Short mmCIF file of C-alpha atoms and ligand atoms in Angstrom, two decimals:
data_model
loop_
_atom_site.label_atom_id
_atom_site.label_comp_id
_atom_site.label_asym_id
_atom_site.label_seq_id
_atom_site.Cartn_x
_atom_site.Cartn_y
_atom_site.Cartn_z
CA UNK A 1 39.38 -1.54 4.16
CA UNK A 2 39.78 -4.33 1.69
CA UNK A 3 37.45 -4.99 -1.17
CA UNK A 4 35.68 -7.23 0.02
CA UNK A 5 34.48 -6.13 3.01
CA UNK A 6 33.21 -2.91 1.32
CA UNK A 7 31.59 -5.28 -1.53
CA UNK A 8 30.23 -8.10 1.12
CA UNK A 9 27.64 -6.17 3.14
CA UNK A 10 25.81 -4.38 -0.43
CA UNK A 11 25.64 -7.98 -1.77
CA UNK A 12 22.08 -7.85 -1.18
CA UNK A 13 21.38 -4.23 -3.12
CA UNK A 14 23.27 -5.64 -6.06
CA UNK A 15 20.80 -9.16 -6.01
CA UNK A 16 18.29 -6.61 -6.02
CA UNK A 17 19.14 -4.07 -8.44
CA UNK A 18 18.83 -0.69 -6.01
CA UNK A 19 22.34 -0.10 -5.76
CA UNK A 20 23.44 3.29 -7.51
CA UNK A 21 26.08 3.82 -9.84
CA UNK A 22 29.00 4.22 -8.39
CA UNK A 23 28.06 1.63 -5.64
CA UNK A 24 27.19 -0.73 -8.27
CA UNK A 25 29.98 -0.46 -10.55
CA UNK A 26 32.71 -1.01 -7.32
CA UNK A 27 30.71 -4.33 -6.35
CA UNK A 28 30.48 -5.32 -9.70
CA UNK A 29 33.88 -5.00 -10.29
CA UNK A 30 34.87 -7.08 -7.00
CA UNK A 31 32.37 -9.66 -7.23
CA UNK A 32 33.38 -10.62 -10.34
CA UNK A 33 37.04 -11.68 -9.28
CA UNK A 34 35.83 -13.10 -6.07
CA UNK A 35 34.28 -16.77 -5.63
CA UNK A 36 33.07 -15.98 -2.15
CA UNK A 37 30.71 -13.12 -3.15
CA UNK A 38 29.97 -14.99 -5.86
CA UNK A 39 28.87 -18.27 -3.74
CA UNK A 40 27.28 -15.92 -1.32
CA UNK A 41 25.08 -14.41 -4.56
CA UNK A 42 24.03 -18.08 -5.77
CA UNK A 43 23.05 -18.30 -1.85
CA UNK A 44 21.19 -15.15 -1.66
CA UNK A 45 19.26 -15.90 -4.62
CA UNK A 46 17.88 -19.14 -3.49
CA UNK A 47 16.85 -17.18 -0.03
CA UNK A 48 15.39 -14.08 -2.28
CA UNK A 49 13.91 -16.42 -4.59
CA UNK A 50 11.93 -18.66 -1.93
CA UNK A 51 10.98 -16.04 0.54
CA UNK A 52 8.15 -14.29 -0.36
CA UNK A 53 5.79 -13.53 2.00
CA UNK A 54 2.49 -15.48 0.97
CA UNK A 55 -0.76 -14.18 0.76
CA UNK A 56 -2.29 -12.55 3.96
CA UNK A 57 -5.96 -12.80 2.82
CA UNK A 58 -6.17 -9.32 3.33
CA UNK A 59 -9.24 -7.23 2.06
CA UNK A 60 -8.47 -4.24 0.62
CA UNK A 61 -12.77 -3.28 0.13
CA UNK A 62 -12.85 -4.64 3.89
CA UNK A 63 -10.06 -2.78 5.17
CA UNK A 64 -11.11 1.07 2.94
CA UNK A 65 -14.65 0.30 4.32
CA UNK A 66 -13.03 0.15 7.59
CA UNK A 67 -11.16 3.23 7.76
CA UNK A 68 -13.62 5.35 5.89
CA UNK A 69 -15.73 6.75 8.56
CA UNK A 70 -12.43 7.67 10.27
CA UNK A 71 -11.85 9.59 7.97
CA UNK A 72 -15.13 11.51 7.95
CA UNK A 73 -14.68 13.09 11.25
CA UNK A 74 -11.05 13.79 10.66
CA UNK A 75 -11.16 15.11 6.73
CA UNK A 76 -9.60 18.33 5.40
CA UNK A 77 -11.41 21.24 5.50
CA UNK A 78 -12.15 21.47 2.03
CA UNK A 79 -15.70 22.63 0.36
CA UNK A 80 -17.45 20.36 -1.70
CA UNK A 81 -17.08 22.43 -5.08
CA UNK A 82 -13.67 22.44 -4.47
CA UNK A 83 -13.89 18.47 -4.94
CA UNK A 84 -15.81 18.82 -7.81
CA UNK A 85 -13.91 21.02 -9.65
CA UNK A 86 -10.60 18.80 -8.87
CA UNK A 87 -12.88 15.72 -9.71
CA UNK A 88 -13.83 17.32 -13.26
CA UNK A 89 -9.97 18.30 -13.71
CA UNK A 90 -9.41 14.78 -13.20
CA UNK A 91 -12.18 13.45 -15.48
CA UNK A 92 -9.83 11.23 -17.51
CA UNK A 93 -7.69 9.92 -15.13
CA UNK A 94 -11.11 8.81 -13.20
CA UNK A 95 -12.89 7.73 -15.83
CA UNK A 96 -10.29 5.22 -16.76
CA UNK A 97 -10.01 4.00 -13.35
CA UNK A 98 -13.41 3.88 -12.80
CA UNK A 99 -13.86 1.78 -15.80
CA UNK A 100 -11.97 -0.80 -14.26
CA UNK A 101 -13.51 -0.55 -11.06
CA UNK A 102 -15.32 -3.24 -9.63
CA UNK A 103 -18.99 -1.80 -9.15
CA UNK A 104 -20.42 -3.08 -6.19
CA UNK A 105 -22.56 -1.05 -3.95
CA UNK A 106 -22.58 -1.46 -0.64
CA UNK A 107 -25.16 -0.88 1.96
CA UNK A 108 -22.58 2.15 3.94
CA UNK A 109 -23.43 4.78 1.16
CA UNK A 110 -24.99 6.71 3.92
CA UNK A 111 -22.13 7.26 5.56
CA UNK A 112 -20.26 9.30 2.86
CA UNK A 113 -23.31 11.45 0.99
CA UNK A 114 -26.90 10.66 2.20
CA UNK A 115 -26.78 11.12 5.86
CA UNK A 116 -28.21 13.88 7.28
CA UNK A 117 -25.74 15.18 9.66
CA UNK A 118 -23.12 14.84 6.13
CA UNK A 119 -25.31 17.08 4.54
CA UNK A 120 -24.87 19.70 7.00
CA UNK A 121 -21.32 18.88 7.20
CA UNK A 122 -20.63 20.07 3.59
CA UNK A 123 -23.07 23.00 3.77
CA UNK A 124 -20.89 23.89 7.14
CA UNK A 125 -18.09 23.53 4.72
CA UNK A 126 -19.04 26.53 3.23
CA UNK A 127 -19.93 25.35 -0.25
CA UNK A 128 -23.65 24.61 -1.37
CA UNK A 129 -23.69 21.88 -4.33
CA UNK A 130 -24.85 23.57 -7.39
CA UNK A 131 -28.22 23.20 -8.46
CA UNK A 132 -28.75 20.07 -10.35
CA UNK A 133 -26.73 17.82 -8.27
CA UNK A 134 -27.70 13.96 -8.06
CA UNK A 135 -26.44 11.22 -6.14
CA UNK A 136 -26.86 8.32 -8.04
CA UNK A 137 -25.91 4.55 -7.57
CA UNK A 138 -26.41 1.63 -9.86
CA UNK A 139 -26.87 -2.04 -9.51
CA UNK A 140 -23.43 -3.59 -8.97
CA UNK A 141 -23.68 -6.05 -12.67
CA UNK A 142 -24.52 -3.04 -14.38
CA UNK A 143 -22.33 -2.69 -17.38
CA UNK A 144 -20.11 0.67 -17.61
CA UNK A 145 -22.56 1.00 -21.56
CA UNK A 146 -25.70 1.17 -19.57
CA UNK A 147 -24.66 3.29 -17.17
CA UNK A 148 -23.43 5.35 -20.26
CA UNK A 149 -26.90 4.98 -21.61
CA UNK A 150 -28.87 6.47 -18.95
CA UNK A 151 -26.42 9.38 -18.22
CA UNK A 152 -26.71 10.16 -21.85
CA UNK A 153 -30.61 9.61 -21.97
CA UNK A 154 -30.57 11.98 -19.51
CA UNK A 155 -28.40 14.86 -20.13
CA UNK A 156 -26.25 13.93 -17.22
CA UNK A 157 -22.58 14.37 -16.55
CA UNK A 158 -20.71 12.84 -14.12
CA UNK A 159 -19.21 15.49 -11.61
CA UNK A 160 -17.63 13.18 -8.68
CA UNK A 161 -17.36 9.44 -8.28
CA UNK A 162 -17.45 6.64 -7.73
CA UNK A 163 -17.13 6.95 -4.10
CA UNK A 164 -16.09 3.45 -2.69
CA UNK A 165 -19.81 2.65 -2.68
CA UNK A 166 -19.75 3.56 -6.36
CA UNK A 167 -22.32 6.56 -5.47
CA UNK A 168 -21.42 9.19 -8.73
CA UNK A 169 -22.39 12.72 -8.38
CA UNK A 170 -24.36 14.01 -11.93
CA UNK A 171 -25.24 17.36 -12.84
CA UNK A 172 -28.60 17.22 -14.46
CA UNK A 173 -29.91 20.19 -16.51
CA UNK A 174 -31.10 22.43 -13.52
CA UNK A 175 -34.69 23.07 -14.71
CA UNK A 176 -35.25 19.56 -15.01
CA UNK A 177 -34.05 18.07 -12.34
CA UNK A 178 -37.00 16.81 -10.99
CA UNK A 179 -38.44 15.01 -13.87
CA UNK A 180 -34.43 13.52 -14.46
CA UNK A 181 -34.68 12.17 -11.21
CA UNK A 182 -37.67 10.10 -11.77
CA UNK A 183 -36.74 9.09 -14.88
CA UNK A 184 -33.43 7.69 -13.47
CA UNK A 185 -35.16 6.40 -10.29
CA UNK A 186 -37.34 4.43 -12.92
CA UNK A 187 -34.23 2.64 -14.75
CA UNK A 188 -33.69 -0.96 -12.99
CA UNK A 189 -30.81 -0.79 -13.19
CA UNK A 190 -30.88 2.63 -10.73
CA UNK A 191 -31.24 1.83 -7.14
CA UNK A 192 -31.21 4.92 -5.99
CA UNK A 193 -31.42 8.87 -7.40
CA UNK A 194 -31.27 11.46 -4.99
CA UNK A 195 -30.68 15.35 -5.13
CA UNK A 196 -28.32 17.21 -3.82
CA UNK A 197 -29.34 20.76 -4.16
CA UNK A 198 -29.89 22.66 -0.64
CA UNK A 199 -33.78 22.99 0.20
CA UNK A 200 -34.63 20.16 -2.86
CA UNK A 201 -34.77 17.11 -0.30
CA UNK A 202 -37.62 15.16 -0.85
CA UNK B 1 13.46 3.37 -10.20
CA UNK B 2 10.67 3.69 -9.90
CA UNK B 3 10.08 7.54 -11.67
CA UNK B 4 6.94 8.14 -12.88
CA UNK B 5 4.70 5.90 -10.45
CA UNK B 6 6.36 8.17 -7.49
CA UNK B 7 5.34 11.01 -9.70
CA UNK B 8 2.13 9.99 -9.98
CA UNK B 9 2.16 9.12 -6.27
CA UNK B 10 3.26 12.09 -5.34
CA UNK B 11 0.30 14.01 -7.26
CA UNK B 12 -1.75 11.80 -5.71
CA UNK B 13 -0.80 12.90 -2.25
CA UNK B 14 -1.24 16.42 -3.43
CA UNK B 15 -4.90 15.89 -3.97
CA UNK B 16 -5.23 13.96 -0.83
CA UNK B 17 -3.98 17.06 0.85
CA UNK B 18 -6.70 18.99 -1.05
CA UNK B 19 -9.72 16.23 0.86
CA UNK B 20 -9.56 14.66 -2.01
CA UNK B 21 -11.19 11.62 -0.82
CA UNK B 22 -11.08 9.76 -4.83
CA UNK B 23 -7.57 10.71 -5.00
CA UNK B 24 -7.07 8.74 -0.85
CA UNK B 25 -8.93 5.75 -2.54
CA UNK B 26 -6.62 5.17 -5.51
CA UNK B 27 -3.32 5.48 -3.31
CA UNK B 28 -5.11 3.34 -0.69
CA UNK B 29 -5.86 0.86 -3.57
CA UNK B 30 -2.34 0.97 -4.71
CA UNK B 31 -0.29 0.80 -1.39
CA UNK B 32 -2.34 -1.81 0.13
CA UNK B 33 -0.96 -5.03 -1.23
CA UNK B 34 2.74 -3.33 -0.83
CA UNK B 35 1.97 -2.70 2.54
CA UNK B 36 -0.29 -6.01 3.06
CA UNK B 37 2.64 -7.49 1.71
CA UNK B 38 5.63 -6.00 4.11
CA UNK B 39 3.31 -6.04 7.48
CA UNK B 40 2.69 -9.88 6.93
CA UNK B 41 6.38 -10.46 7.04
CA UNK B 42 6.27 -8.37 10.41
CA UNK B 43 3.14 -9.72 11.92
CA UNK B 44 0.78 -12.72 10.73
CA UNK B 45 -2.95 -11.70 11.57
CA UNK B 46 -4.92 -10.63 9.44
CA UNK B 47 -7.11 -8.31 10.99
CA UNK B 48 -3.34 -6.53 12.40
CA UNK B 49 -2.15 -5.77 9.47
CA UNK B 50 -6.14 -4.73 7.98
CA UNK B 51 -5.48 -2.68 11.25
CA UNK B 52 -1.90 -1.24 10.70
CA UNK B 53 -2.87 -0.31 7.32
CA UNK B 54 -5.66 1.58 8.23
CA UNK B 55 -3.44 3.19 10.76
CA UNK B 56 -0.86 4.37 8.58
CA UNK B 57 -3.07 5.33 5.61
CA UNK B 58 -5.23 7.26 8.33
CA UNK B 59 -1.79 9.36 9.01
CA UNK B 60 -1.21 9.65 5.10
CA UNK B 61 -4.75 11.53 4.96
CA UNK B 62 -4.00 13.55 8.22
CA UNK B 63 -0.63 14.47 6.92
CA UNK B 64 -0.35 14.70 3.47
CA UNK B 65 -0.22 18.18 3.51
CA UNK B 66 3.23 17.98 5.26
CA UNK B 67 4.62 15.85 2.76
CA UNK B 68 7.18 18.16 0.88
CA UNK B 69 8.71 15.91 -1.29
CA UNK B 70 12.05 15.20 0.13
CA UNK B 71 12.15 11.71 -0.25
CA UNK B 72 9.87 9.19 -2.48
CA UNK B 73 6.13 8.96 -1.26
CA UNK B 74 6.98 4.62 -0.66
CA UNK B 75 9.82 5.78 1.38
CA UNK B 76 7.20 8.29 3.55
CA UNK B 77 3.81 5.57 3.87
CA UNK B 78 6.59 2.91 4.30
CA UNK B 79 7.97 4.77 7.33
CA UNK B 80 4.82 5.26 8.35
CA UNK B 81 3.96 1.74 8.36
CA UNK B 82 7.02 0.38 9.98
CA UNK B 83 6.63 2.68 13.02
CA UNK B 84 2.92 1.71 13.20
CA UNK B 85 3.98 -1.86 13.43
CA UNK B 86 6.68 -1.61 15.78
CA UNK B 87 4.38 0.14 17.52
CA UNK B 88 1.48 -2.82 17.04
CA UNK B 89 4.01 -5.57 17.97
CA UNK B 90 5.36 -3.80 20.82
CA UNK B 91 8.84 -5.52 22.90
CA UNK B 92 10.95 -4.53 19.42
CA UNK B 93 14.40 -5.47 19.55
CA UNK B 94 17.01 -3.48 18.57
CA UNK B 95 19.02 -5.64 16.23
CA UNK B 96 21.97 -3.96 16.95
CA UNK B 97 22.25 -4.22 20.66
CA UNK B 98 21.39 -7.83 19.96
CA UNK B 99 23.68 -10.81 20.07
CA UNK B 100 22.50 -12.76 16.95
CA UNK B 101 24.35 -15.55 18.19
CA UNK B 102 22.11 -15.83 21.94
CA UNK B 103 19.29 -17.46 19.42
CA UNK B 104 21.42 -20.15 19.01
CA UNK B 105 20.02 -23.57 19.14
CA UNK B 106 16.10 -22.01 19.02
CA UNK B 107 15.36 -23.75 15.98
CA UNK B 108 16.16 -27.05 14.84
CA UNK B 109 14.90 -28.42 11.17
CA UNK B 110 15.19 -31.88 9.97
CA UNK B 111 17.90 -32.59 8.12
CA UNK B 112 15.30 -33.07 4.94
CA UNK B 113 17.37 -33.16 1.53
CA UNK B 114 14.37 -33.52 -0.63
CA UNK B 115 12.74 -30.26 0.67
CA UNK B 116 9.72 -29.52 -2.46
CA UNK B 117 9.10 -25.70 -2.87
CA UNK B 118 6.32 -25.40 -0.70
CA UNK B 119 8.58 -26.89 2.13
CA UNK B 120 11.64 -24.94 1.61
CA UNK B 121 8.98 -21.78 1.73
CA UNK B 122 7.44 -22.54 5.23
CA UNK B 123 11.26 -23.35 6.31
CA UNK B 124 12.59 -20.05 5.39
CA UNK B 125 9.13 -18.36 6.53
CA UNK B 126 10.07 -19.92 9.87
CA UNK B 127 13.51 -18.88 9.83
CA UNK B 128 12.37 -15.41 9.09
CA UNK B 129 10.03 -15.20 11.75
CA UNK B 130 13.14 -16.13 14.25
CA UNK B 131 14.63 -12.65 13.44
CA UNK B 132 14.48 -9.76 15.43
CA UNK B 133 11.42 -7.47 13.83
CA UNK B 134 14.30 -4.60 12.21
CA UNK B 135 16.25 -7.77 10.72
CA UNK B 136 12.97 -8.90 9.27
CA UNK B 137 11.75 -5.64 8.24
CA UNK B 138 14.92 -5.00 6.56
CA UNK B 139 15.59 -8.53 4.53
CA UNK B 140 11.68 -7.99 3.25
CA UNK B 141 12.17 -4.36 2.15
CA UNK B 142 15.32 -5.27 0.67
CA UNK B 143 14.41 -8.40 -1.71
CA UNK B 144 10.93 -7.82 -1.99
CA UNK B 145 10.41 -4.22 -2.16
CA UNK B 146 12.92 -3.03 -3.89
CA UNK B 147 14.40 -0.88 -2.04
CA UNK B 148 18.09 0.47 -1.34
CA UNK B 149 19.78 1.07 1.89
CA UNK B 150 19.50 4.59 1.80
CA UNK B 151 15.75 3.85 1.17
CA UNK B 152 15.26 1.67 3.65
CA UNK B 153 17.50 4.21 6.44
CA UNK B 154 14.85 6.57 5.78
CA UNK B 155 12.24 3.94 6.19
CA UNK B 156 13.38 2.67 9.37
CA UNK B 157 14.95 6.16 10.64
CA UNK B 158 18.58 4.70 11.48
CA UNK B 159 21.70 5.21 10.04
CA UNK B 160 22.70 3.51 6.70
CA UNK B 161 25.32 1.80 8.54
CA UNK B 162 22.88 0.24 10.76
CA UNK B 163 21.07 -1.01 7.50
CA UNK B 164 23.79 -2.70 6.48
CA UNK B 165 24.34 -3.99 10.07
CA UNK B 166 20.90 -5.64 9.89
CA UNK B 167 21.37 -7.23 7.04
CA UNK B 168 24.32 -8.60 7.57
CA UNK B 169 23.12 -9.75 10.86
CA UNK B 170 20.14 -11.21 9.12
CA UNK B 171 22.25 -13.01 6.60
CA UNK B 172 24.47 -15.10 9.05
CA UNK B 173 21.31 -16.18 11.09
CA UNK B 174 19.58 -17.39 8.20
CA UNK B 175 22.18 -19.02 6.59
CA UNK B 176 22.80 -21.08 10.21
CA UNK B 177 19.03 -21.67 10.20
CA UNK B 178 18.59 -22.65 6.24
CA UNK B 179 21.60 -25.21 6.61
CA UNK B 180 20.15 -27.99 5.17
CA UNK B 181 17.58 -26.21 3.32
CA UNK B 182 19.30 -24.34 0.85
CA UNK B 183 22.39 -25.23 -0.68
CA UNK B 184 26.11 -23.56 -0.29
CA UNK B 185 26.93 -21.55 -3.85
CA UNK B 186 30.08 -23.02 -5.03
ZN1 ZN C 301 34.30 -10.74 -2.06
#
């Protein structure tokens, strides 16, 4: 086998930098003393250059909200604490994401946390949220400070969210829930406050 | 190459594993324009590839349990992807039992010299869309994913010679197609 016809066929992998290092150091070496890799490189380039695929108008938020209730009926077997403490483990990473995060509620919260029949799916997970627990969502212009503001105001901490209807999870002081939850359910900026805590359903 | 986003992808998957359902949303953010990206140079619709994509991460939640690390996390949702599709777009060739040369004559462009961007981008879009599916599949994962052949093997589940094949194959169609679009290196 010549050279060149080793060289030839990884022409592309060198254009686009995957080649490893011995691979890349043998094409190097032949391309550079041979004008027919070399015009088939400048070729290449032009193709690479000019071939992007354009824009689908895909929807990622259209798509997720698609294939979330798939996954409801399909998810792990994993109790709800179990998420929370991973969640909580995670704090930074989430936070930072979630600070970027476009908030924008959407009318499907009930299928992840509100719905009845999800309610008795986590407590048939085996793991009763701890007293305290809020689901909370917010207006989607609220700014990440207010939201801040009223967690603060009211003792709360963020245990889980946002969920891709930017529903958090707080723990509120447990003896207090109840007046927490009409305090937050009187922000504006709150659209909706709702425990958690087996037997506390309004 | 890409080191620490696979290790972050790959803790990521880890958590999925766990029902994490955050931890799903943030790799479903991230892969989905990659994968928006490769499935629209296998299929134009948008509600397909919406479709596909759903399909694949669906699997990635099902299965991340079994994913044990042997090869990068792109490599696995990629692989996943490209069966989904070939499975979406049904009548796949196989590039290698297939005479690149029996296409000959499909397409004809004008002899345009002046081509602007835009032009030479819908010519080479349609030139693309004249290869077999595993051509296409491989030229896209190849210049715009940055991938290697080994990579893209493991992707496709053939034999790095059969990679290579593709491309090559790939190569000497377009260039007949792209005559007068794009010039001859000298
Ligand atoms: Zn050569």
């Amino acid at each position: 086998m010549t050279t060149h016809q080793y060289a030839q066929p990884m022409l592309p992998w060198l254009l686009a930098g995957t080649l490893d290092d011995a691979d890349l150091a043998a094409v190097e070496q032949h391309v550079a003393g041979c004008a027919q890799c070399q015009a088939d490189l400048a070729w290449q380039r032009q193709l690479r250059a000019a071939s992007a695929p354009p824009a689908s108008g895909c929807d990622a938020d259209r798509a997720l909200a698609a294939l979330l209730p798939r996954l409801g009926a399909q998810a792990p077997r994993v109790g709800m604490l179990a998420r929370w403490r991973n969640a909580v483990a995670a704090n930074d990473a989430w936070l930072r994401w979630a600070a970027g995060a476009q908030l924008a509620v959407i009318a499907a919260l009930s299928l992840l946390l509100l719905r009845p029949a999800a309610d008795t799916d986590y407590r048939a997970l085996g793991a009763a949220p701890p007293s305290g627990s809020v689901v909370v969502t917010f207006r989607p212009d609220t700014p990440e400070r207010e939201i801040r503001r009223i967690l603060q105001a009211n003792n709360a901490r963020v245990v889980d969210g946002p969920t891709v209807t930017d529903a958090y999870v707080l723990a509120l002081p447990a003896t207090k829930t109840a007046a927490a939850i009409k305090r937050l359910r009187a922000e504006p900026a709150v659209t909706l406050a709702q425990p958690l805590t087996a037997g506390d359903h309004p | 190459m890409h080191g620490s986003v696979d290790a972050s992808d790959a803790r990521l998957v880890g958590q999925v594993a766990a029902g994490d359902r955050q931890a799903f949303e943030r790799l479903y953010r991230g892969y989905f324009p990659r994968l928006t990206r490769f499935l629209n140079g296998m299929t134009r619709s948008v509600p397909l590839i919406e479709e596909i994509v759903n399909d694949t991460m669906l699997v990635v939640w099902q299965k991340a349990h079994s994913y044990d690390g042997s090869c990068k996390v792109s490599t696995w949702i990629f692989a996943i992807a490209y069966r989904k599709a070939c499975k979406a777009i049904k009548g796949l060739d196989d590039p290698v039992d297939t005479d690149p040369d029996q296409f000959e004559g499909d397409i004809c462009f004008d002899p345009v010299h002046e081509l602007d961007q835009h032009r030479l981008q819908r010519a080479i879009g349609a030139a693309l869309e004249d290869l077999p599916p595993a051509q296409r599949a491989v030229v896209q994962l190849t210049y715009h994913h940055d991938m290697g052949y080994a990579d893209i093997a493991a992707v496709m589940d053939c034999p790095v010679n059969t990679v290579k094949t593709r491309m090559f194959h790939a190569r000497r169609r377009l260039r007949k197609l792209l005559a007068d679009q794009l010039e001859e290196g000298s």
